[in-house]
Short mmCIF file of N, CA and C in Angstrom, two decimals:
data_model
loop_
_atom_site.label_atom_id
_atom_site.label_comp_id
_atom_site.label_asym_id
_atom_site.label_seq_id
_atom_site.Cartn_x
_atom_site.Cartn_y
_atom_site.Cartn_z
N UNK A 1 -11.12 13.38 -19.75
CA UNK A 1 -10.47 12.27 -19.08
C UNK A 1 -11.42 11.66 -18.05
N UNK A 2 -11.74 10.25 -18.24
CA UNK A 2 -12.37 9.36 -17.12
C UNK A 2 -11.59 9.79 -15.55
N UNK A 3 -12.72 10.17 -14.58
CA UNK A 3 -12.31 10.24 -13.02
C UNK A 3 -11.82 8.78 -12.35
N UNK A 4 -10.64 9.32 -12.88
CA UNK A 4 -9.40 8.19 -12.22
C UNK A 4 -9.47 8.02 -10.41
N UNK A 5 -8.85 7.34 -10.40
CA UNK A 5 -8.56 7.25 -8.84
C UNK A 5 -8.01 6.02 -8.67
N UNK A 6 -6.96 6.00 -7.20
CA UNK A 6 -5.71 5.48 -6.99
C UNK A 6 -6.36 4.51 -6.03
N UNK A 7 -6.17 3.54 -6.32
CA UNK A 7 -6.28 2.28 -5.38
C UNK A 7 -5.89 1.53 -4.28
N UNK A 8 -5.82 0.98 -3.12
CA UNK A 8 -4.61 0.47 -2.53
C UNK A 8 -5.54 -1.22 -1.68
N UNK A 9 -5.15 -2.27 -2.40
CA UNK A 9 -5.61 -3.21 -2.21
C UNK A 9 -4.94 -4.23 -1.40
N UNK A 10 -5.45 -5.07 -0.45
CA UNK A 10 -4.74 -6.27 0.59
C UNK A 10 -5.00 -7.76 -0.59
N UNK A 11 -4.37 -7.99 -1.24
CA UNK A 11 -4.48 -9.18 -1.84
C UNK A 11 -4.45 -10.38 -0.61
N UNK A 12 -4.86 -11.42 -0.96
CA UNK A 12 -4.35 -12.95 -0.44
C UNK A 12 -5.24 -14.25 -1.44
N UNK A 13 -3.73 -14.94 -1.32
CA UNK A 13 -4.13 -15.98 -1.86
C UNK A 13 -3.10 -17.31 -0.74
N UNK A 14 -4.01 -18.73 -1.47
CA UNK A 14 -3.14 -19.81 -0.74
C UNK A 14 -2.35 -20.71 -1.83
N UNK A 15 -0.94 -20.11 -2.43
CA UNK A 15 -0.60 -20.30 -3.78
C UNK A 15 -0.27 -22.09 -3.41
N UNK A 16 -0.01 -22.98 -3.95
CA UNK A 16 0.35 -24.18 -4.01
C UNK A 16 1.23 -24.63 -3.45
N UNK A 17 1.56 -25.29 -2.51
CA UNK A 17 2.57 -26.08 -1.50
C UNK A 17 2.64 -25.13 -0.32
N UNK A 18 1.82 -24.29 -0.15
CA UNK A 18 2.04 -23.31 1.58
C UNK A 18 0.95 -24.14 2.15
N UNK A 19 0.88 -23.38 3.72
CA UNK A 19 0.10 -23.83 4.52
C UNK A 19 -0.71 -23.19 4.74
N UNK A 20 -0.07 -21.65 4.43
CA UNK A 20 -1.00 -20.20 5.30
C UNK A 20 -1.28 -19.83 4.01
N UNK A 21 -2.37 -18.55 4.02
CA UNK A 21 -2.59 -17.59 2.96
C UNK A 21 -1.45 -16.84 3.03
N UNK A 22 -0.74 -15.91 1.57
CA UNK A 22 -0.10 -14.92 1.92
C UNK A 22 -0.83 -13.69 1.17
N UNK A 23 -0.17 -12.89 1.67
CA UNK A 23 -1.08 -11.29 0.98
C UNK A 23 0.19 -10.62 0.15
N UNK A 24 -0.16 -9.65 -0.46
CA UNK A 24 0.87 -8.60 -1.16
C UNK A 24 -0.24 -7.30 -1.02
N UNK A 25 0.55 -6.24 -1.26
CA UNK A 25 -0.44 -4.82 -1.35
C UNK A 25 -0.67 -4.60 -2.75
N UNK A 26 -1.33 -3.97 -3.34
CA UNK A 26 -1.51 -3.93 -4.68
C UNK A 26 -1.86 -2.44 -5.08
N UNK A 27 -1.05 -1.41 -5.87
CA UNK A 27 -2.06 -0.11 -6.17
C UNK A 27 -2.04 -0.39 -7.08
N UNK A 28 -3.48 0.39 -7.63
CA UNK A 28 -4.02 0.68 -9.13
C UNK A 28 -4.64 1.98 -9.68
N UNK A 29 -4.59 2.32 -10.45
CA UNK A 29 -5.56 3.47 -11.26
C UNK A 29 -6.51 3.10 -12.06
N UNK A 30 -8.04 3.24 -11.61
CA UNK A 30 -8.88 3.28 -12.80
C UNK A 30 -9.81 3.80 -12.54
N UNK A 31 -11.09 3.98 -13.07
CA UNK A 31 -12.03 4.31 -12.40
C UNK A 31 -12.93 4.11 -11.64
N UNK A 32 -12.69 2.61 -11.44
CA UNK A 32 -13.45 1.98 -10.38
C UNK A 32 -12.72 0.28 -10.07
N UNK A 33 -12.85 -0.03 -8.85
CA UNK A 33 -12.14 -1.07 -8.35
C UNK A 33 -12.31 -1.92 -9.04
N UNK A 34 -13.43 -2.27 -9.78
CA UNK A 34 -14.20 -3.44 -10.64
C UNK A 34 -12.94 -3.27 -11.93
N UNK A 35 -12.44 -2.25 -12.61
CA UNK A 35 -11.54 -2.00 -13.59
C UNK A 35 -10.37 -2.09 -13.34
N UNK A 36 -9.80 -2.94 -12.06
CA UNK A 36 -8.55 -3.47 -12.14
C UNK A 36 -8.91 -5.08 -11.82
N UNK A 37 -9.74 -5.19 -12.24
CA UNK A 37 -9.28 -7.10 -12.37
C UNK A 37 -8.19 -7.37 -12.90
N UNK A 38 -7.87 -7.17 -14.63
CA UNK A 38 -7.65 -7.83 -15.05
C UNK A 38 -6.25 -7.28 -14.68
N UNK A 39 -5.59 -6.05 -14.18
CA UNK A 39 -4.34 -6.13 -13.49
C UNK A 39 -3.99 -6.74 -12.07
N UNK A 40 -5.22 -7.02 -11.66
CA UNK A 40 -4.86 -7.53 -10.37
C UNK A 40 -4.22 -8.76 -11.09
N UNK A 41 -5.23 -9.46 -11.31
CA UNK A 41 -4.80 -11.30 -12.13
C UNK A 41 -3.29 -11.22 -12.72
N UNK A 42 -3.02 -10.13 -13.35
CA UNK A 42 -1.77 -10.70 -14.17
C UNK A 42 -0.57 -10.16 -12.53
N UNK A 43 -0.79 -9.19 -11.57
CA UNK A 43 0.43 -8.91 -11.00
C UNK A 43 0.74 -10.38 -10.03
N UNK A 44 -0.84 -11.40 -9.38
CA UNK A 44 -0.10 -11.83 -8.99
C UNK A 44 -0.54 -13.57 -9.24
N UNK A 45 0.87 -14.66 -9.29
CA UNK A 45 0.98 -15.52 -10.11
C UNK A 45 -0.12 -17.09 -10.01
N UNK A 46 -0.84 -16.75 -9.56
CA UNK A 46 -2.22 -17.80 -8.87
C UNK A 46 -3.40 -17.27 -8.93
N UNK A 47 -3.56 -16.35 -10.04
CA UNK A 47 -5.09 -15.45 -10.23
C UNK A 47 -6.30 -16.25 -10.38
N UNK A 48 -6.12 -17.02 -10.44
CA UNK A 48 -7.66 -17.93 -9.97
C UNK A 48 -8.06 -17.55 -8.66
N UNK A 49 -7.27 -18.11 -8.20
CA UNK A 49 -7.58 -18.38 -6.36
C UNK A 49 -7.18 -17.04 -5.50
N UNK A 50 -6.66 -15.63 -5.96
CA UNK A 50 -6.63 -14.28 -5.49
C UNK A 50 -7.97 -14.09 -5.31
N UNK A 51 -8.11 -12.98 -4.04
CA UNK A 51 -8.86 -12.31 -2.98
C UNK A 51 -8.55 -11.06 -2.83
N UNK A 52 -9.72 -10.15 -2.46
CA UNK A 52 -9.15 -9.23 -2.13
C UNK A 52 -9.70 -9.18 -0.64
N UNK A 53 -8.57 -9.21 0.24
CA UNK A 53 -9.01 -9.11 1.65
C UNK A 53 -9.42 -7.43 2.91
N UNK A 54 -8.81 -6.39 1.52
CA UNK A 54 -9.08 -5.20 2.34
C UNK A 54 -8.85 -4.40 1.01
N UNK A 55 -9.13 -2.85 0.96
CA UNK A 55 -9.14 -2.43 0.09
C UNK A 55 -9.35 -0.98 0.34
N UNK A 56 -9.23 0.66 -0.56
CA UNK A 56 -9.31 1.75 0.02
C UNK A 56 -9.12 2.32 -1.20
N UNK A 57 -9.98 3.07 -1.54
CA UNK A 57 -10.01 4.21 -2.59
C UNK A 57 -8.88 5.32 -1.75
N UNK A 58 -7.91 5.80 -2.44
CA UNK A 58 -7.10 6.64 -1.83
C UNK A 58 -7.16 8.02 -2.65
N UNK A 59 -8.22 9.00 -1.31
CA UNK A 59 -8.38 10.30 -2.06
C UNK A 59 -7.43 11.24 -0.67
N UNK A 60 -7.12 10.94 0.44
CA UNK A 60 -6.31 11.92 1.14
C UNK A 60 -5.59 11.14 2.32
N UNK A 61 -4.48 12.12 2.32
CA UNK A 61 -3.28 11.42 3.20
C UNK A 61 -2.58 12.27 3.73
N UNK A 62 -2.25 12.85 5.16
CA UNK A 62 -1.73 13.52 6.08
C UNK A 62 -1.93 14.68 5.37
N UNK A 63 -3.31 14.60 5.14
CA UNK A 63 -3.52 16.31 4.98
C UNK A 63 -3.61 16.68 3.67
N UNK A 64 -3.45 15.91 2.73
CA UNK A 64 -3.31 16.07 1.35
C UNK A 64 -4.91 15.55 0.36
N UNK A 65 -5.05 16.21 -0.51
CA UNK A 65 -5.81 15.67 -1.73
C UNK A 65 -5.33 14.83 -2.74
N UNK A 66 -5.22 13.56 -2.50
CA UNK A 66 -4.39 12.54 -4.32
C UNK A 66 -5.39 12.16 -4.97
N UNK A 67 -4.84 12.89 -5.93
CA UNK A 67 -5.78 13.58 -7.49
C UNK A 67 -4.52 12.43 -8.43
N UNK A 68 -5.25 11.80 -9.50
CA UNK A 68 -4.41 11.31 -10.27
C UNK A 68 -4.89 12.27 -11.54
N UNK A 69 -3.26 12.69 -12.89
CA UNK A 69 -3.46 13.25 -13.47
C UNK A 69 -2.35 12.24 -14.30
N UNK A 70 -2.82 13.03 -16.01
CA UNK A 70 -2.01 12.98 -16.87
C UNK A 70 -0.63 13.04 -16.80
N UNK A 71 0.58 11.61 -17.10
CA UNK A 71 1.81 12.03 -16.87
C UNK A 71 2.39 13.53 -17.09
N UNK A 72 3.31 14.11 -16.47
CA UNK A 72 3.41 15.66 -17.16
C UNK A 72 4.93 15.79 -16.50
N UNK A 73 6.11 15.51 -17.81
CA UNK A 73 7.55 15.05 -17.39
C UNK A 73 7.94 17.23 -17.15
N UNK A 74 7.16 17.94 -16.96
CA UNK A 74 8.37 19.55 -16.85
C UNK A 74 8.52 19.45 -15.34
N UNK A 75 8.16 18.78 -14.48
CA UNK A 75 8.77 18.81 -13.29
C UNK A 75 8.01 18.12 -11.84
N UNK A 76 8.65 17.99 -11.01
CA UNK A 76 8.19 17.22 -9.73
C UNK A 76 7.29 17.49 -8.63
N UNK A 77 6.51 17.07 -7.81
CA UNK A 77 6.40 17.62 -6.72
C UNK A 77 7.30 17.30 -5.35
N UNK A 78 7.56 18.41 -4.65
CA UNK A 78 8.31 18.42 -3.71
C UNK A 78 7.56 17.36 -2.53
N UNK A 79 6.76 16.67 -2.81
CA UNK A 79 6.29 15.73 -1.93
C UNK A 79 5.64 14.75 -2.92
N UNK A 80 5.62 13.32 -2.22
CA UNK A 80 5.29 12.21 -3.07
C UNK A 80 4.76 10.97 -1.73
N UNK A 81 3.99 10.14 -2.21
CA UNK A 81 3.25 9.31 -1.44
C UNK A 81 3.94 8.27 -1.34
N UNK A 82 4.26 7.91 -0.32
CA UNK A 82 4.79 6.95 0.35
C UNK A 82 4.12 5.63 1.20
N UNK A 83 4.87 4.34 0.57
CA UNK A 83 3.67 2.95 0.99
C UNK A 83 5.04 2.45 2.14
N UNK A 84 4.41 2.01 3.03
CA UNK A 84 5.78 1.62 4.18
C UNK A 84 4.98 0.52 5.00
N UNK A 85 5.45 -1.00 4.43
CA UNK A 85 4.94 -1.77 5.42
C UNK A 85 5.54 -1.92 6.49
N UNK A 86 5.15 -1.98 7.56
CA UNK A 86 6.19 -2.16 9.04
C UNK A 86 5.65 -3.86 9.35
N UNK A 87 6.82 -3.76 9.88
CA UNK A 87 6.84 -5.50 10.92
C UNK A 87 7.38 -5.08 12.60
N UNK A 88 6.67 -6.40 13.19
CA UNK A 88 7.19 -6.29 14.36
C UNK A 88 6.67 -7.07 15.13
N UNK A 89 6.93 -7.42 16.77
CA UNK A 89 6.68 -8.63 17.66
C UNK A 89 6.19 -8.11 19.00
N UNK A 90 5.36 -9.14 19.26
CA UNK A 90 4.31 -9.19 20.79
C UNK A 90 5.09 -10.45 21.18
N UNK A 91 5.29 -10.36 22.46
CA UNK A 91 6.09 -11.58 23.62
C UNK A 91 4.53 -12.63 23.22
N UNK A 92 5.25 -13.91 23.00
CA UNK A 92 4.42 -14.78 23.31
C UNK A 92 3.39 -14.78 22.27
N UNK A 93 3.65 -14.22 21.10
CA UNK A 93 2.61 -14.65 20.06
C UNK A 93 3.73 -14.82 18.86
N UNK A 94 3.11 -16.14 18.17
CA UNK A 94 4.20 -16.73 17.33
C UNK A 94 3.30 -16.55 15.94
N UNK A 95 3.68 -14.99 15.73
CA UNK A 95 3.39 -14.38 14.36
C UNK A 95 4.02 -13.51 14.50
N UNK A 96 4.14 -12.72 13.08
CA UNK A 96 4.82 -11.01 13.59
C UNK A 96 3.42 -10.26 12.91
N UNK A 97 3.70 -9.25 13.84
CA UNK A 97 2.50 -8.16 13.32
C UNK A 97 2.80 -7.71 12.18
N UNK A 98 1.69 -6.87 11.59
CA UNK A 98 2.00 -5.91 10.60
C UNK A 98 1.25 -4.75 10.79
N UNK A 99 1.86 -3.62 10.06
CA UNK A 99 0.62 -2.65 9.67
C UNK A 99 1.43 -1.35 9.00
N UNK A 100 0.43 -1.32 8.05
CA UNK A 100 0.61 -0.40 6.43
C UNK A 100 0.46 1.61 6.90
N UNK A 101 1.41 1.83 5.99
CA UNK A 101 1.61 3.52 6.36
C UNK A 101 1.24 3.82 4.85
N UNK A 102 0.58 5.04 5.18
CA UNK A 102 0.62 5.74 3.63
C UNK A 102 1.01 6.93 4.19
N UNK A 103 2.21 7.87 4.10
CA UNK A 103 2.37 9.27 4.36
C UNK A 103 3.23 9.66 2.66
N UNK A 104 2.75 11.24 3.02
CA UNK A 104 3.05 12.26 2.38
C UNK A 104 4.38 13.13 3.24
N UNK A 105 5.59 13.07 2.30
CA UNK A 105 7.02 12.71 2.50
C UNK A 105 7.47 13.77 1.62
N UNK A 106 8.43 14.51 1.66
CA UNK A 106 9.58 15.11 0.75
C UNK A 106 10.68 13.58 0.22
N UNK A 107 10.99 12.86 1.05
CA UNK A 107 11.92 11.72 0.56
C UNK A 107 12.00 10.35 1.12
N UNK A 108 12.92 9.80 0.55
CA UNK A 108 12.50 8.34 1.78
C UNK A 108 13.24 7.95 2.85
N UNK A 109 14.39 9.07 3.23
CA UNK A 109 14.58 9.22 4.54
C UNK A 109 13.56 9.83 5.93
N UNK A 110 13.01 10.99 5.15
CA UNK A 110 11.43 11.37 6.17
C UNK A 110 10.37 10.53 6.15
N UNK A 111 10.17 9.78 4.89
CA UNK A 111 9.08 8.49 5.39
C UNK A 111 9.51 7.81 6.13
N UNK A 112 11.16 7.31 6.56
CA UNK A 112 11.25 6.59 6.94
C UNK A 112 11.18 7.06 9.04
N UNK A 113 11.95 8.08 8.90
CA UNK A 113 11.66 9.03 10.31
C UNK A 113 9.90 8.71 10.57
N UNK A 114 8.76 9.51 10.02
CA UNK A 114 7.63 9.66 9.90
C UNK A 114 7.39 8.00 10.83
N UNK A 115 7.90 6.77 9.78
CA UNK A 115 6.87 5.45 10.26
C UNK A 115 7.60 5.17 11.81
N UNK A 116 9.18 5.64 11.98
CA UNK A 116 9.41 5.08 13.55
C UNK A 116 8.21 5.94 14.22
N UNK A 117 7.32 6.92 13.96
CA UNK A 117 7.02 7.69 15.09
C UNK A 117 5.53 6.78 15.37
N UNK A 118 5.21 6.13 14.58
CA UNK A 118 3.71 5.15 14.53
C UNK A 118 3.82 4.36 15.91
N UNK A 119 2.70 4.35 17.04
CA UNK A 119 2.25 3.57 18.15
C UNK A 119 2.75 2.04 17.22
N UNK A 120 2.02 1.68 16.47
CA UNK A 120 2.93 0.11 16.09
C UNK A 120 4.38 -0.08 16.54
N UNK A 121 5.09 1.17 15.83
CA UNK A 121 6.26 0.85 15.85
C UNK A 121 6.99 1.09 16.96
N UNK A 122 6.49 1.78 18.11
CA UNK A 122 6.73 1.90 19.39
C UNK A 122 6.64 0.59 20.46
N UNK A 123 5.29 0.24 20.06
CA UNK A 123 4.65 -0.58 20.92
C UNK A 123 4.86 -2.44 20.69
N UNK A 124 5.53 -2.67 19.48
CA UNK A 124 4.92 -3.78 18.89
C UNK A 124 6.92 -4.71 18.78
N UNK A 125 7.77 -4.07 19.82
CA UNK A 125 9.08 -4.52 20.02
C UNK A 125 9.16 -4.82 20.95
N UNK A 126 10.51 -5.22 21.81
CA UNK A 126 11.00 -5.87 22.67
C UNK A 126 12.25 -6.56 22.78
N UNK A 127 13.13 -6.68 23.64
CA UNK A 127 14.78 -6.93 23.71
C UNK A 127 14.37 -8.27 22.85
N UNK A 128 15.85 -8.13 21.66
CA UNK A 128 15.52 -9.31 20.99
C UNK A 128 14.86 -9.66 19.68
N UNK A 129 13.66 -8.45 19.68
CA UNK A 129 12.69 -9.00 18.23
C UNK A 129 12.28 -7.04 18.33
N UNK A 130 12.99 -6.42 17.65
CA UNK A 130 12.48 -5.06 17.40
C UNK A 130 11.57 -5.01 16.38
N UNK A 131 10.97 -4.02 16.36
CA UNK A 131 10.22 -3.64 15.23
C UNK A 131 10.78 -3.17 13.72
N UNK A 132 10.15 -3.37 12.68
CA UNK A 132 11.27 -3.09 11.31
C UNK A 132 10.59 -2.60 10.60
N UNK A 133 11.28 -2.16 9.57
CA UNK A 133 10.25 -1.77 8.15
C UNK A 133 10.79 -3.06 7.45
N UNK A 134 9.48 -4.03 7.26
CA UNK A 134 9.94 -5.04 6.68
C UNK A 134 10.80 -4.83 5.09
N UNK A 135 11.32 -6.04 4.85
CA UNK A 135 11.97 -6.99 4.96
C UNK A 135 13.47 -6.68 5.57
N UNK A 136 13.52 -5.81 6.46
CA UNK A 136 15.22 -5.73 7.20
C UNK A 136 15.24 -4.97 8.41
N UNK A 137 15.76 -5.08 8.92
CA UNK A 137 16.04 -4.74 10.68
C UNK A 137 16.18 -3.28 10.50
N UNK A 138 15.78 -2.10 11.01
CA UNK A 138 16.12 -0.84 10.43
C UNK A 138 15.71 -0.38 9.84
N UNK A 139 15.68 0.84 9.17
CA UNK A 139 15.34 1.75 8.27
C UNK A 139 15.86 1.42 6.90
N UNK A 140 15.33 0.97 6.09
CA UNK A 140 16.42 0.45 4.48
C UNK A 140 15.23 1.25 3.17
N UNK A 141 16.21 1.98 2.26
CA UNK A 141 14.65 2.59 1.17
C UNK A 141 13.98 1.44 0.36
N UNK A 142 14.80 0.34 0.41
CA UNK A 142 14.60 -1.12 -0.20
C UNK A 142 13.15 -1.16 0.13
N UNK A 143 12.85 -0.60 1.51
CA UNK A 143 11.62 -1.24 2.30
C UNK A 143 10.00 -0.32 2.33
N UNK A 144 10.71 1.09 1.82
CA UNK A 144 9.93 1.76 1.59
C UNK A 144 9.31 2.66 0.25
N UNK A 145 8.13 2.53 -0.45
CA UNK A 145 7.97 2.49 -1.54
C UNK A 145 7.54 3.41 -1.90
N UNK A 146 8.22 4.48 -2.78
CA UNK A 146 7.40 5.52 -3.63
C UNK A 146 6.08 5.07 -4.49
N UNK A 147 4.44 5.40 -4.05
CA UNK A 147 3.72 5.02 -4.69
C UNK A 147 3.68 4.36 -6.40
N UNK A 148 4.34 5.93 -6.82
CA UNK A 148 4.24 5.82 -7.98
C UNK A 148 5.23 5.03 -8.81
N UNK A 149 6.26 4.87 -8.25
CA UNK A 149 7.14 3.31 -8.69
C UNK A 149 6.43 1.94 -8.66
N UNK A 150 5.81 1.78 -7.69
CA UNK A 150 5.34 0.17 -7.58
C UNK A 150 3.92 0.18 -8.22
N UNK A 151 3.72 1.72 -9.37
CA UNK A 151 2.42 1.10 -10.14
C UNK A 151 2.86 0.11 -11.29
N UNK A 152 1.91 -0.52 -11.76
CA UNK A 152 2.50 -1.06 -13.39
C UNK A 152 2.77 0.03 -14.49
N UNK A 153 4.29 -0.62 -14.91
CA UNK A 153 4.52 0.19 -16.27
C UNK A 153 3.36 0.91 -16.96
N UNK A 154 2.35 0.34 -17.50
CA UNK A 154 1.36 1.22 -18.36
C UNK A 154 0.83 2.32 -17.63
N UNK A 155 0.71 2.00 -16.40
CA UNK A 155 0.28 3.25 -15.52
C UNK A 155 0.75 4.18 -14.89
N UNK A 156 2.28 4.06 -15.07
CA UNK A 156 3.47 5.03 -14.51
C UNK A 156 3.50 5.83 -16.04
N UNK A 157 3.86 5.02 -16.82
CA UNK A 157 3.66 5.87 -18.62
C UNK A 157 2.34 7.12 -18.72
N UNK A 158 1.46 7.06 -18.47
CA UNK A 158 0.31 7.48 -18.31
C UNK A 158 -0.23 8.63 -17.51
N UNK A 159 -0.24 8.40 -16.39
CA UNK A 159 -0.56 8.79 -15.06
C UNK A 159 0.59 9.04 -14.05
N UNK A 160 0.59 10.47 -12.98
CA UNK A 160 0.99 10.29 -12.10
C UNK A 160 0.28 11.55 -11.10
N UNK A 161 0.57 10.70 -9.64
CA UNK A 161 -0.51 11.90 -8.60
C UNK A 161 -0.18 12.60 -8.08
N UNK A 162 -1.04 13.82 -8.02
CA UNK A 162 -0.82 15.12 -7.90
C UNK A 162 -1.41 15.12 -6.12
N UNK A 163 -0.56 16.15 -5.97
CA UNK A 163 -0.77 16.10 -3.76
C UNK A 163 -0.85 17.51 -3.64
N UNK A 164 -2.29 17.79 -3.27
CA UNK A 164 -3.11 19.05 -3.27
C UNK A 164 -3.09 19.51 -1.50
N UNK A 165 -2.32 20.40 -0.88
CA UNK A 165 -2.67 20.35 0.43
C UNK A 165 -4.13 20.71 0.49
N UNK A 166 -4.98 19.87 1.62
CA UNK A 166 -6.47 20.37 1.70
C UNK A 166 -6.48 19.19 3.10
N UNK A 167 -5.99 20.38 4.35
CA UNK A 167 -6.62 19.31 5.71
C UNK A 167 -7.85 19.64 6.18
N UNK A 168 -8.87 19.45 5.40
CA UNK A 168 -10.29 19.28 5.65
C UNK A 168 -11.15 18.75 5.26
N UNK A 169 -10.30 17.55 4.79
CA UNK A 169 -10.79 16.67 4.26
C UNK A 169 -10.94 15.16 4.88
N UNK A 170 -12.22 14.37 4.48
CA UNK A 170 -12.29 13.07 5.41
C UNK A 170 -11.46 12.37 5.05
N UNK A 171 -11.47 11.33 6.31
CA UNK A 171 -10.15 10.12 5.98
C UNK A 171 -11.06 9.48 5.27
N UNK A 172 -9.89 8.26 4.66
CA UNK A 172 -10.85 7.50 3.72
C UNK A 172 -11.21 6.01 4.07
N UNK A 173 -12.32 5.32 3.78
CA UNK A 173 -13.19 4.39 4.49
C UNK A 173 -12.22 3.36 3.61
N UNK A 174 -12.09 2.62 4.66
CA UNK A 174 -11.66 1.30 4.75
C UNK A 174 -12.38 0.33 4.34
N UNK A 175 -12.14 -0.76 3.22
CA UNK A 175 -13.30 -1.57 3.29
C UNK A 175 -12.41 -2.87 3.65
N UNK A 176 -13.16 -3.98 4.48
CA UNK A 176 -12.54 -4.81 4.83
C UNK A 176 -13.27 -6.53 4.87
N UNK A 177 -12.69 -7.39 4.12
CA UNK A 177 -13.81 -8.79 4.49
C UNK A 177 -13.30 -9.47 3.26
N UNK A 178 -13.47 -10.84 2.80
CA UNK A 178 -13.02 -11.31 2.15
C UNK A 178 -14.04 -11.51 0.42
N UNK A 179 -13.47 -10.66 0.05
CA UNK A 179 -14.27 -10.17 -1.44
C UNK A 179 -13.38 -11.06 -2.88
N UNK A 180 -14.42 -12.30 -3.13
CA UNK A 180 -13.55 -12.95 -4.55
C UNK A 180 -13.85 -11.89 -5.82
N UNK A 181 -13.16 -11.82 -6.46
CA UNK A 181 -12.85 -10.64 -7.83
C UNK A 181 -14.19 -10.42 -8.45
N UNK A 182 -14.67 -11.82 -8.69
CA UNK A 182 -16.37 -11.96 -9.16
C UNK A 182 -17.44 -11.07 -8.62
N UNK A 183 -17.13 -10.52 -7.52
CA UNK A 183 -17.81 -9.61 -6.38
C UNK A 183 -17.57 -8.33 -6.46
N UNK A 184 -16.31 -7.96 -7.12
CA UNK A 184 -16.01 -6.82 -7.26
C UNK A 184 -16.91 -5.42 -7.84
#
């Protein structure tokens, strides 16, 4: 088996009649970032003009090793990777913040415990405009995503990742800047 590995990408594009860029998150499996073009293009609907504005090979997360393996339906792991975008507001700036969680969870009530405990989500409220797990005021599972659900069908059929405890392991490098697909 080709050395897979799990992706987690900042898309943006400026789709037709907006003003601003918008972004979506994007995971993938392949063996190298260059080998999800052609899923990036089809997930989102303006693939000409898609970017990738940030990006992260995802090999460890609160302590864990994510190893992608061969689907294998005899049973689960008692922990699963969790994507949790948060929202929230600074007095006097007319945007809302953001910022992305990846934890390693038994369910999506403890991811959801886990992201209130994030400095963002402490820091980034105020009477009036609290902080959320976007898209809803509160804690909702609507808002928080089991990795392996929001891959594409062919790659949920296929593949799913395995969570190796190993806390001695480096965090993983961030890459960040505005990279067109051609660059990839």
């Amino acid at each position: 088996m080709e050395n897979l590995k799990l992706f987690m990408l900042m898309l943006g594009c400026k789709p037709p009649g907006r003003h601003i860029e918008q972004h979506d998150v994007f995971f993938g499996i392949a063996p190298s970032l260059r080998d999800l073009i052609p899923e990036i293009q089809a997930f989102w609907p303006e693939p000409e003009k898609i970017h990738v504005d940030a990006w992260r090979e995802v090999n460890t997360v609160d302590g864990y090793a994510v190893k992608i393996i061969p689907r294998n339906n005899n049973g689960s792991q008692n922990s699963k990777l969790f994507f949790i975008n948060l929202g929230g507001y600074q007095p006097n700036k007319f945007e809302e913040q953001h910022y992305t969680v990846l934890t390693v969870q038994s369910d999506f009530a403890s991811a959801g415990k886990n992201a209130k405990e994030t400095l963002f989500f402490k820091n980034n409220r105020f009477d009036g405009a609290n902080s959320h797990i976007d898209d809803k005021y509160g804690v909702d599972v609507d808002d928080i995503y089991n990795v392996e659900d929001i891959l594409n069908p062919a790659q949920k059929e296929k593949h799913q990742i395995e969570l190796i405890p190993d806390a001695d392991l480096p965090e993983d490098k961030i890459t960040l800047g505005y990279f067109k697909l051609s660059t990839l």
